């Protein structure tokens, strides 16, 4: 079985992309998106997930964006530091979406899905930026996501990213944390560890059932496409 076939079957045609954002607050509609990183994944011939590469952008606050001092103090970002080399939201998203679409196609998948730690937060900011910039079509499913907080709680008994990484034997430097680039790559390592561990323990592939190709599953796939 080819790598493309393995990947396309693993997540029901979804291509997982690990995302992390750094922001100037908690409200996706009003607070600035300041950093975004996306880690693309690949799969080896044994069906194990691996990190391919990461895209990372510092982002200019959109016009009228709220910049909460407490959030900036927490992540240490100076939004107007010229050395950041920040780009517009549109430019960052355009470059990420271009790379995601290519990786998705190479993996034989029909749609991408966000993987993130506390994914509702990152997905909210991504969706808000897409809407704000009038981007007509995102490669990501609009509401489905894979949350490594939940996965880590199940597999490792931990919900904090640093503690989950430690439990998985993944090096984590707290001094580097709260950078989109660093957090995305650690989250990607954690996601790969959990998926590959499940595979090694015999949890994948699952037993085949007679109704795997039933009309109900086809209808569900059509529903996903329509809703996205």
PDB file of C-alpha atoms in Angstrom:
ATOM      1  CA  UNK A   1       0.000   0.000   0.000  1.00  0.00           C
ATOM      2  CA  UNK A   2       1.409   3.387  -0.974  1.00  0.00           C
ATOM      3  CA  UNK A   3       2.066   6.238   1.438  1.00  0.00           C
ATOM      4  CA  UNK A   4      -0.660   8.264  -0.289  1.00  0.00           C
ATOM      5  CA  UNK A   5      -3.214   5.500   0.214  1.00  0.00           C
ATOM      6  CA  UNK A   6      -2.178   5.013   3.846  1.00  0.00           C
ATOM      7  CA  UNK A   7      -2.522   8.726   4.574  1.00  0.00           C
ATOM      8  CA  UNK A   8      -5.841   9.182   2.805  1.00  0.00           C
ATOM      9  CA  UNK A   9      -7.352   6.262   4.700  1.00  0.00           C
ATOM     10  CA  UNK A  10      -5.982   7.153   8.144  1.00  0.00           C
ATOM     11  CA  UNK A  11      -8.230  10.155   8.878  1.00  0.00           C
ATOM     12  CA  UNK A  12     -11.130   9.479   6.489  1.00  0.00           C
ATOM     13  CA  UNK A  13      -9.718  11.665   3.742  1.00  0.00           C
ATOM     14  CA  UNK A  14      -8.638  14.503   6.049  1.00  0.00           C
ATOM     15  CA  UNK A  15      -5.102  15.857   5.968  1.00  0.00           C
ATOM     16  CA  UNK A  16      -4.061  17.022   9.480  1.00  0.00           C
ATOM     17  CA  UNK A  17      -2.146  20.297   9.764  1.00  0.00           C
ATOM     18  CA  UNK A  18      -0.841  21.441  13.137  1.00  0.00           C
ATOM     19  CA  UNK A  19      -1.582  25.123  13.832  1.00  0.00           C
ATOM     20  CA  UNK A  20      -0.632  27.512  16.605  1.00  0.00           C
ATOM     21  CA  UNK A  21      -1.456  31.196  16.916  1.00  0.00           C
ATOM     22  CA  UNK A  22      -0.240  33.928  19.235  1.00  0.00           C
ATOM     23  CA  UNK A  23      -2.706  36.726  19.810  1.00  0.00           C
ATOM     24  CA  UNK A  24      -3.330  39.975  21.654  1.00  0.00           C
ATOM     25  CA  UNK A  25      -6.288  38.603  23.565  1.00  0.00           C
ATOM     26  CA  UNK A  26      -8.984  35.936  23.686  1.00  0.00           C
ATOM     27  CA  UNK A  27     -11.678  37.426  21.442  1.00  0.00           C
ATOM     28  CA  UNK A  28     -11.129  36.221  17.875  1.00  0.00           C
ATOM     29  CA  UNK A  29     -13.389  38.910  16.447  1.00  0.00           C
ATOM     30  CA  UNK A  30     -11.738  41.926  18.064  1.00  0.00           C
ATOM     31  CA  UNK A  31      -8.222  40.979  19.210  1.00  0.00           C
ATOM     32  CA  UNK A  32      -5.164  40.947  16.977  1.00  0.00           C
ATOM     33  CA  UNK A  33      -3.663  37.818  15.458  1.00  0.00           C
ATOM     34  CA  UNK A  34       0.090  38.357  15.906  1.00  0.00           C
ATOM     35  CA  UNK A  35       1.740  35.075  14.914  1.00  0.00           C
ATOM     36  CA  UNK A  36       0.701  31.931  13.096  1.00  0.00           C
ATOM     37  CA  UNK A  37       2.605  28.740  12.351  1.00  0.00           C
ATOM     38  CA  UNK A  38       1.569  25.618  10.465  1.00  0.00           C
ATOM     39  CA  UNK A  39       3.393  22.288  10.597  1.00  0.00           C
ATOM     40  CA  UNK A  40       2.804  19.975   7.652  1.00  0.00           C
ATOM     41  CA  UNK A  41       2.954  16.222   8.177  1.00  0.00           C
ATOM     42  CA  UNK A  42       3.891  13.235   6.081  1.00  0.00           C
ATOM     43  CA  UNK A  43       3.547   9.494   6.526  1.00  0.00           C
ATOM     44  CA  UNK A  44       6.201   6.818   6.040  1.00  0.00           C
ATOM     45  CA  UNK A  45       5.688   3.457   4.388  1.00  0.00           C
ATOM     46  CA  UNK A  46       4.850   1.871   7.743  1.00  0.00           C
ATOM     47  CA  UNK A  47       1.972   4.259   8.339  1.00  0.00           C
ATOM     48  CA  UNK A  48       3.762   6.409  10.935  1.00  0.00           C
ATOM     49  CA  UNK A  49       3.238  10.165  10.976  1.00  0.00           C
ATOM     50  CA  UNK A  50       6.311  12.410  10.684  1.00  0.00           C
ATOM     51  CA  UNK A  51       6.911  16.156  10.630  1.00  0.00           C
ATOM     52  CA  UNK A  52       7.583  17.481   7.145  1.00  0.00           C
ATOM     53  CA  UNK A  53       8.117  21.240   7.525  1.00  0.00           C
ATOM     54  CA  UNK A  54       6.778  24.298   9.317  1.00  0.00           C
ATOM     55  CA  UNK A  55       5.677  27.663   7.967  1.00  0.00           C
ATOM     56  CA  UNK A  56       5.790  30.611  10.362  1.00  0.00           C
ATOM     57  CA  UNK A  57       4.682  34.230  10.049  1.00  0.00           C
ATOM     58  CA  UNK A  58       4.674  37.277  12.276  1.00  0.00           C
ATOM     59  CA  UNK A  59       1.429  39.097  11.533  1.00  0.00           C
ATOM     60  CA  UNK A  60       0.556  42.788  11.479  1.00  0.00           C
ATOM     61  CA  UNK A  61      -2.442  43.697  13.673  1.00  0.00           C
ATOM     62  CA  UNK A  62      -5.476  44.302  11.494  1.00  0.00           C
ATOM     63  CA  UNK A  63      -6.900  47.812  11.401  1.00  0.00           C
ATOM     64  CA  UNK A  64      -8.790  48.570  14.609  1.00  0.00           C
ATOM     65  CA  UNK A  65      -7.550  45.446  16.378  1.00  0.00           C
ATOM     66  CA  UNK A  66      -7.551  45.361  20.177  1.00  0.00           C
ATOM     67  CA  UNK A  67      -4.135  44.853  21.809  1.00  0.00           C
ATOM     68  CA  UNK A  68      -4.538  43.726  25.397  1.00  0.00           C
ATOM     69  CA  UNK A  69      -1.469  44.650  27.490  1.00  0.00           C
ATOM     70  CA  UNK A  70      -1.779  41.540  29.648  1.00  0.00           C
ATOM     71  CA  UNK A  71      -1.687  39.273  26.603  1.00  0.00           C
ATOM     72  CA  UNK A  72       1.323  41.071  25.147  1.00  0.00           C
ATOM     73  CA  UNK A  73       3.133  40.800  28.469  1.00  0.00           C
ATOM     74  CA  UNK A  74       2.388  37.066  28.548  1.00  0.00           C
ATOM     75  CA  UNK A  75       3.689  36.245  25.063  1.00  0.00           C
ATOM     76  CA  UNK A  76       6.368  38.956  24.989  1.00  0.00           C
ATOM     77  CA  UNK A  77       5.365  40.258  21.543  1.00  0.00           C
ATOM     78  CA  UNK A  78       5.888  43.893  20.546  1.00  0.00           C
ATOM     79  CA  UNK A  79       3.440  44.190  17.625  1.00  0.00           C
ATOM     80  CA  UNK A  80       5.148  47.259  16.182  1.00  0.00           C
ATOM     81  CA  UNK A  81       8.768  46.150  16.431  1.00  0.00           C
ATOM     82  CA  UNK A  82      10.121  46.595  12.872  1.00  0.00           C
ATOM     83  CA  UNK A  83      12.488  43.649  13.363  1.00  0.00           C
ATOM     84  CA  UNK A  84       9.522  41.273  13.475  1.00  0.00           C
ATOM     85  CA  UNK A  85       9.240  41.329   9.699  1.00  0.00           C
ATOM     86  CA  UNK A  86       5.490  41.080  10.040  1.00  0.00           C
ATOM     87  CA  UNK A  87       3.184  40.552   7.063  1.00  0.00           C
ATOM     88  CA  UNK A  88      -0.531  41.113   6.629  1.00  0.00           C
ATOM     89  CA  UNK A  89      -3.045  38.480   7.665  1.00  0.00           C
ATOM     90  CA  UNK A  90      -3.936  37.934   4.021  1.00  0.00           C
ATOM     91  CA  UNK A  91      -0.333  37.306   2.987  1.00  0.00           C
ATOM     92  CA  UNK A  92       0.275  34.868   5.845  1.00  0.00           C
ATOM     93  CA  UNK A  93      -2.915  32.927   5.191  1.00  0.00           C
ATOM     94  CA  UNK A  94      -2.376  32.863   1.429  1.00  0.00           C
ATOM     95  CA  UNK A  95       1.086  31.325   1.800  1.00  0.00           C
ATOM     96  CA  UNK A  96      -0.047  28.797   4.405  1.00  0.00           C
ATOM     97  CA  UNK A  97      -3.128  27.772   2.424  1.00  0.00           C
ATOM     98  CA  UNK A  98      -1.058  27.320  -0.741  1.00  0.00           C
ATOM     99  CA  UNK A  99       1.356  24.980   1.045  1.00  0.00           C
ATOM    100  CA  UNK A 100      -1.469  23.119   2.801  1.00  0.00           C
ATOM    101  CA  UNK A 101      -3.353  22.508  -0.453  1.00  0.00           C
ATOM    102  CA  UNK A 102      -0.249  21.052  -2.089  1.00  0.00           C
ATOM    103  CA  UNK A 103       0.524  18.789   0.881  1.00  0.00           C
ATOM    104  CA  UNK A 104      -3.115  17.747   1.067  1.00  0.00           C
ATOM    105  CA  UNK A 105      -3.093  16.795  -2.615  1.00  0.00           C
ATOM    106  CA  UNK A 106       0.222  14.936  -2.287  1.00  0.00           C
ATOM    107  CA  UNK A 107      -1.276  12.938   0.604  1.00  0.00           C
ATOM    108  CA  UNK A 108      -4.286  11.971  -1.497  1.00  0.00           C
ATOM    109  CA  UNK A 109      -6.690  13.766   0.856  1.00  0.00           C
ATOM    110  CA  UNK A 110      -9.771  15.828  -0.002  1.00  0.00           C
ATOM    111  CA  UNK A 111      -9.815  18.246   2.920  1.00  0.00           C
ATOM    112  CA  UNK A 112      -7.503  19.520   5.639  1.00  0.00           C
ATOM    113  CA  UNK A 113      -8.258  19.519   9.341  1.00  0.00           C
ATOM    114  CA  UNK A 114      -6.654  21.638  12.035  1.00  0.00           C
ATOM    115  CA  UNK A 115      -4.699  19.992  14.829  1.00  0.00           C
ATOM    116  CA  UNK A 116      -4.010  22.264  17.802  1.00  0.00           C
ATOM    117  CA  UNK A 117      -3.644  22.322  21.562  1.00  0.00           C
ATOM    118  CA  UNK A 118      -6.967  23.767  22.761  1.00  0.00           C
ATOM    119  CA  UNK A 119      -8.020  23.758  19.124  1.00  0.00           C
ATOM    120  CA  UNK A 120     -11.217  25.789  19.562  1.00  0.00           C
ATOM    121  CA  UNK A 121      -9.079  28.844  20.368  1.00  0.00           C
ATOM    122  CA  UNK A 122      -6.792  28.563  17.327  1.00  0.00           C
ATOM    123  CA  UNK A 123      -9.639  27.610  15.017  1.00  0.00           C
ATOM    124  CA  UNK A 124     -11.638  30.623  16.150  1.00  0.00           C
ATOM    125  CA  UNK A 125      -8.813  33.031  15.299  1.00  0.00           C
ATOM    126  CA  UNK A 126      -8.096  31.342  11.969  1.00  0.00           C
ATOM    127  CA  UNK A 127     -11.748  31.424  10.931  1.00  0.00           C
ATOM    128  CA  UNK A 128     -12.087  35.059  12.003  1.00  0.00           C
ATOM    129  CA  UNK A 129      -9.037  36.051   9.929  1.00  0.00           C
ATOM    130  CA  UNK A 130     -10.392  34.164   6.916  1.00  0.00           C
ATOM    131  CA  UNK A 131     -13.716  35.981   7.199  1.00  0.00           C
ATOM    132  CA  UNK A 132     -12.074  39.357   7.870  1.00  0.00           C
ATOM    133  CA  UNK A 133      -9.982  39.070   4.709  1.00  0.00           C
ATOM    134  CA  UNK A 134     -12.866  37.803   2.593  1.00  0.00           C
ATOM    135  CA  UNK A 135     -10.974  34.632   1.650  1.00  0.00           C
ATOM    136  CA  UNK A 136     -13.567  32.631  -0.227  1.00  0.00           C
ATOM    137  CA  UNK A 137     -12.226  29.139   0.300  1.00  0.00           C
ATOM    138  CA  UNK A 138     -10.066  27.756   3.077  1.00  0.00           C
ATOM    139  CA  UNK A 139      -8.528  24.272   2.787  1.00  0.00           C
ATOM    140  CA  UNK A 140      -9.539  23.648   6.406  1.00  0.00           C
ATOM    141  CA  UNK A 141     -12.828  22.206   7.566  1.00  0.00           C
ATOM    142  CA  UNK A 142     -14.812  25.029   9.101  1.00  0.00           C
ATOM    143  CA  UNK A 143     -15.586  23.340  12.419  1.00  0.00           C
ATOM    144  CA  UNK A 144     -13.921  19.914  12.657  1.00  0.00           C
ATOM    145  CA  UNK A 145     -10.579  19.897  14.495  1.00  0.00           C
ATOM    146  CA  UNK A 146      -8.317  17.454  16.319  1.00  0.00           C
ATOM    147  CA  UNK A 147      -7.567  18.696  19.831  1.00  0.00           C
ATOM    148  CA  UNK A 148      -4.290  17.454  21.318  1.00  0.00           C
ATOM    149  CA  UNK A 149      -5.467  18.534  24.770  1.00  0.00           C
ATOM    150  CA  UNK A 150      -8.123  15.823  24.645  1.00  0.00           C
ATOM    151  CA  UNK A 151      -5.843  13.296  22.948  1.00  0.00           C
ATOM    152  CA  UNK A 152      -3.084  13.870  25.514  1.00  0.00           C
ATOM    153  CA  UNK A 153      -5.554  13.500  28.378  1.00  0.00           C
ATOM    154  CA  UNK A 154      -6.616  10.130  26.992  1.00  0.00           C
ATOM    155  CA  UNK A 155      -3.163   8.831  26.052  1.00  0.00           C
ATOM    156  CA  UNK A 156      -0.944  10.412  28.704  1.00  0.00           C
ATOM    157  CA  UNK A 157      -3.147  11.677  31.510  1.00  0.00           C
ATOM    158  CA  UNK A 158      -1.976  15.256  30.897  1.00  0.00           C
ATOM    159  CA  UNK A 159      -3.645  18.323  29.400  1.00  0.00           C
ATOM    160  CA  UNK A 160      -0.917  20.992  29.655  1.00  0.00           C
ATOM    161  CA  UNK A 161       1.306  20.957  26.543  1.00  0.00           C
ATOM    162  CA  UNK A 162       4.598  21.034  28.459  1.00  0.00           C
ATOM    163  CA  UNK A 163       3.521  18.227  30.805  1.00  0.00           C
ATOM    164  CA  UNK A 164       2.127  16.113  27.971  1.00  0.00           C
ATOM    165  CA  UNK A 165       5.382  16.468  26.051  1.00  0.00           C
ATOM    166  CA  UNK A 166       7.357  15.463  29.131  1.00  0.00           C
ATOM    167  CA  UNK A 167       5.165  12.387  29.596  1.00  0.00           C
ATOM    168  CA  UNK A 168       5.774  11.466  25.952  1.00  0.00           C
ATOM    169  CA  UNK A 169       9.540  11.946  26.256  1.00  0.00           C
ATOM    170  CA  UNK A 170       9.505  15.057  24.056  1.00  0.00           C
ATOM    171  CA  UNK A 171      11.937  17.804  25.102  1.00  0.00           C
ATOM    172  CA  UNK A 172      10.139  21.026  26.055  1.00  0.00           C
ATOM    173  CA  UNK A 173      11.839  24.304  26.960  1.00  0.00           C
ATOM    174  CA  UNK A 174       9.499  26.614  28.867  1.00  0.00           C
ATOM    175  CA  UNK A 175      11.714  29.571  27.939  1.00  0.00           C
ATOM    176  CA  UNK A 176      10.887  28.985  24.277  1.00  0.00           C
ATOM    177  CA  UNK A 177       7.158  28.440  24.835  1.00  0.00           C
ATOM    178  CA  UNK A 178       4.453  30.875  23.697  1.00  0.00           C
ATOM    179  CA  UNK A 179       6.118  31.305  20.326  1.00  0.00           C
ATOM    180  CA  UNK A 180       3.869  30.051  17.525  1.00  0.00           C
ATOM    181  CA  UNK A 181       6.818  28.361  15.834  1.00  0.00           C
ATOM    182  CA  UNK A 182       7.991  26.509  18.951  1.00  0.00           C
ATOM    183  CA  UNK A 183       4.550  25.541  20.220  1.00  0.00           C
ATOM    184  CA  UNK A 184       3.404  24.298  16.815  1.00  0.00           C
ATOM    185  CA  UNK A 185       6.372  21.982  16.394  1.00  0.00           C
ATOM    186  CA  UNK A 186       6.042  20.582  19.919  1.00  0.00           C
ATOM    187  CA  UNK A 187       2.312  20.052  19.347  1.00  0.00           C
ATOM    188  CA  UNK A 188       3.107  18.305  16.065  1.00  0.00           C
ATOM    189  CA  UNK A 189       5.580  16.014  17.822  1.00  0.00           C
ATOM    190  CA  UNK A 190       2.966  15.235  20.462  1.00  0.00           C
ATOM    191  CA  UNK A 191       0.270  14.503  17.876  1.00  0.00           C
ATOM    192  CA  UNK A 192       2.601  12.228  15.911  1.00  0.00           C
ATOM    193  CA  UNK A 193       3.627  10.442  19.115  1.00  0.00           C
ATOM    194  CA  UNK A 194       0.017   9.719  20.121  1.00  0.00           C
ATOM    195  CA  UNK A 195      -1.090   8.592  16.656  1.00  0.00           C
ATOM    196  CA  UNK A 196       2.004   6.433  16.144  1.00  0.00           C
ATOM    197  CA  UNK A 197       1.775   4.957  19.642  1.00  0.00           C
ATOM    198  CA  UNK A 198      -1.829   3.970  19.001  1.00  0.00           C
ATOM    199  CA  UNK A 199      -0.679   2.343  15.767  1.00  0.00           C
ATOM    200  CA  UNK A 200       2.157   0.465  17.516  1.00  0.00           C
ATOM    201  CA  UNK A 201      -0.221  -0.840  20.178  1.00  0.00           C
ATOM    202  CA  UNK A 202      -2.451  -2.348  17.498  1.00  0.00           C
ATOM    203  CA  UNK A 203      -5.230   0.219  17.653  1.00  0.00           C
ATOM    204  CA  UNK A 204      -4.878   0.976  13.951  1.00  0.00           C
ATOM    205  CA  UNK A 205      -6.140  -0.242  11.583  1.00  0.00           C
ATOM    206  CA  UNK A 206      -9.375  -1.204  13.343  1.00  0.00           C
ATOM    207  CA  UNK A 207     -11.346  -4.365  12.548  1.00  0.00           C
ATOM    208  CA  UNK A 208     -13.221  -4.114   9.271  1.00  0.00           C
ATOM    209  CA  UNK A 209     -17.001  -4.056   9.433  1.00  0.00           C
ATOM    210  CA  UNK A 210     -19.383  -5.054   6.715  1.00  0.00           C
ATOM    211  CA  UNK A 211     -21.084  -1.662   6.620  1.00  0.00           C
ATOM    212  CA  UNK A 212     -17.895   0.427   6.204  1.00  0.00           C
ATOM    213  CA  UNK A 213     -19.044   1.571   2.776  1.00  0.00           C
ATOM    214  CA  UNK A 214     -22.678   1.994   3.680  1.00  0.00           C
ATOM    215  CA  UNK A 215     -24.924   4.767   2.437  1.00  0.00           C
ATOM    216  CA  UNK A 216     -24.818   6.331   5.932  1.00  0.00           C
ATOM    217  CA  UNK A 217     -21.061   6.924   5.676  1.00  0.00           C
ATOM    218  CA  UNK A 218     -21.392   8.352   2.172  1.00  0.00           C
ATOM    219  CA  UNK A 219     -24.116  10.709   3.386  1.00  0.00           C
ATOM    220  CA  UNK A 220     -21.895  11.815   6.288  1.00  0.00           C
ATOM    221  CA  UNK A 221     -19.054  12.634   3.879  1.00  0.00           C
ATOM    222  CA  UNK A 222     -21.417  14.657   1.704  1.00  0.00           C
ATOM    223  CA  UNK A 223     -22.630  16.508   4.789  1.00  0.00           C
ATOM    224  CA  UNK A 224     -19.050  17.398   5.752  1.00  0.00           C
ATOM    225  CA  UNK A 225     -18.404  18.813   2.283  1.00  0.00           C
ATOM    226  CA  UNK A 226     -21.590  20.860   2.240  1.00  0.00           C
ATOM    227  CA  UNK A 227     -20.979  22.314   5.703  1.00  0.00           C
ATOM    228  CA  UNK A 228     -17.372  23.314   5.056  1.00  0.00           C
TER     229      UNK A 228
END
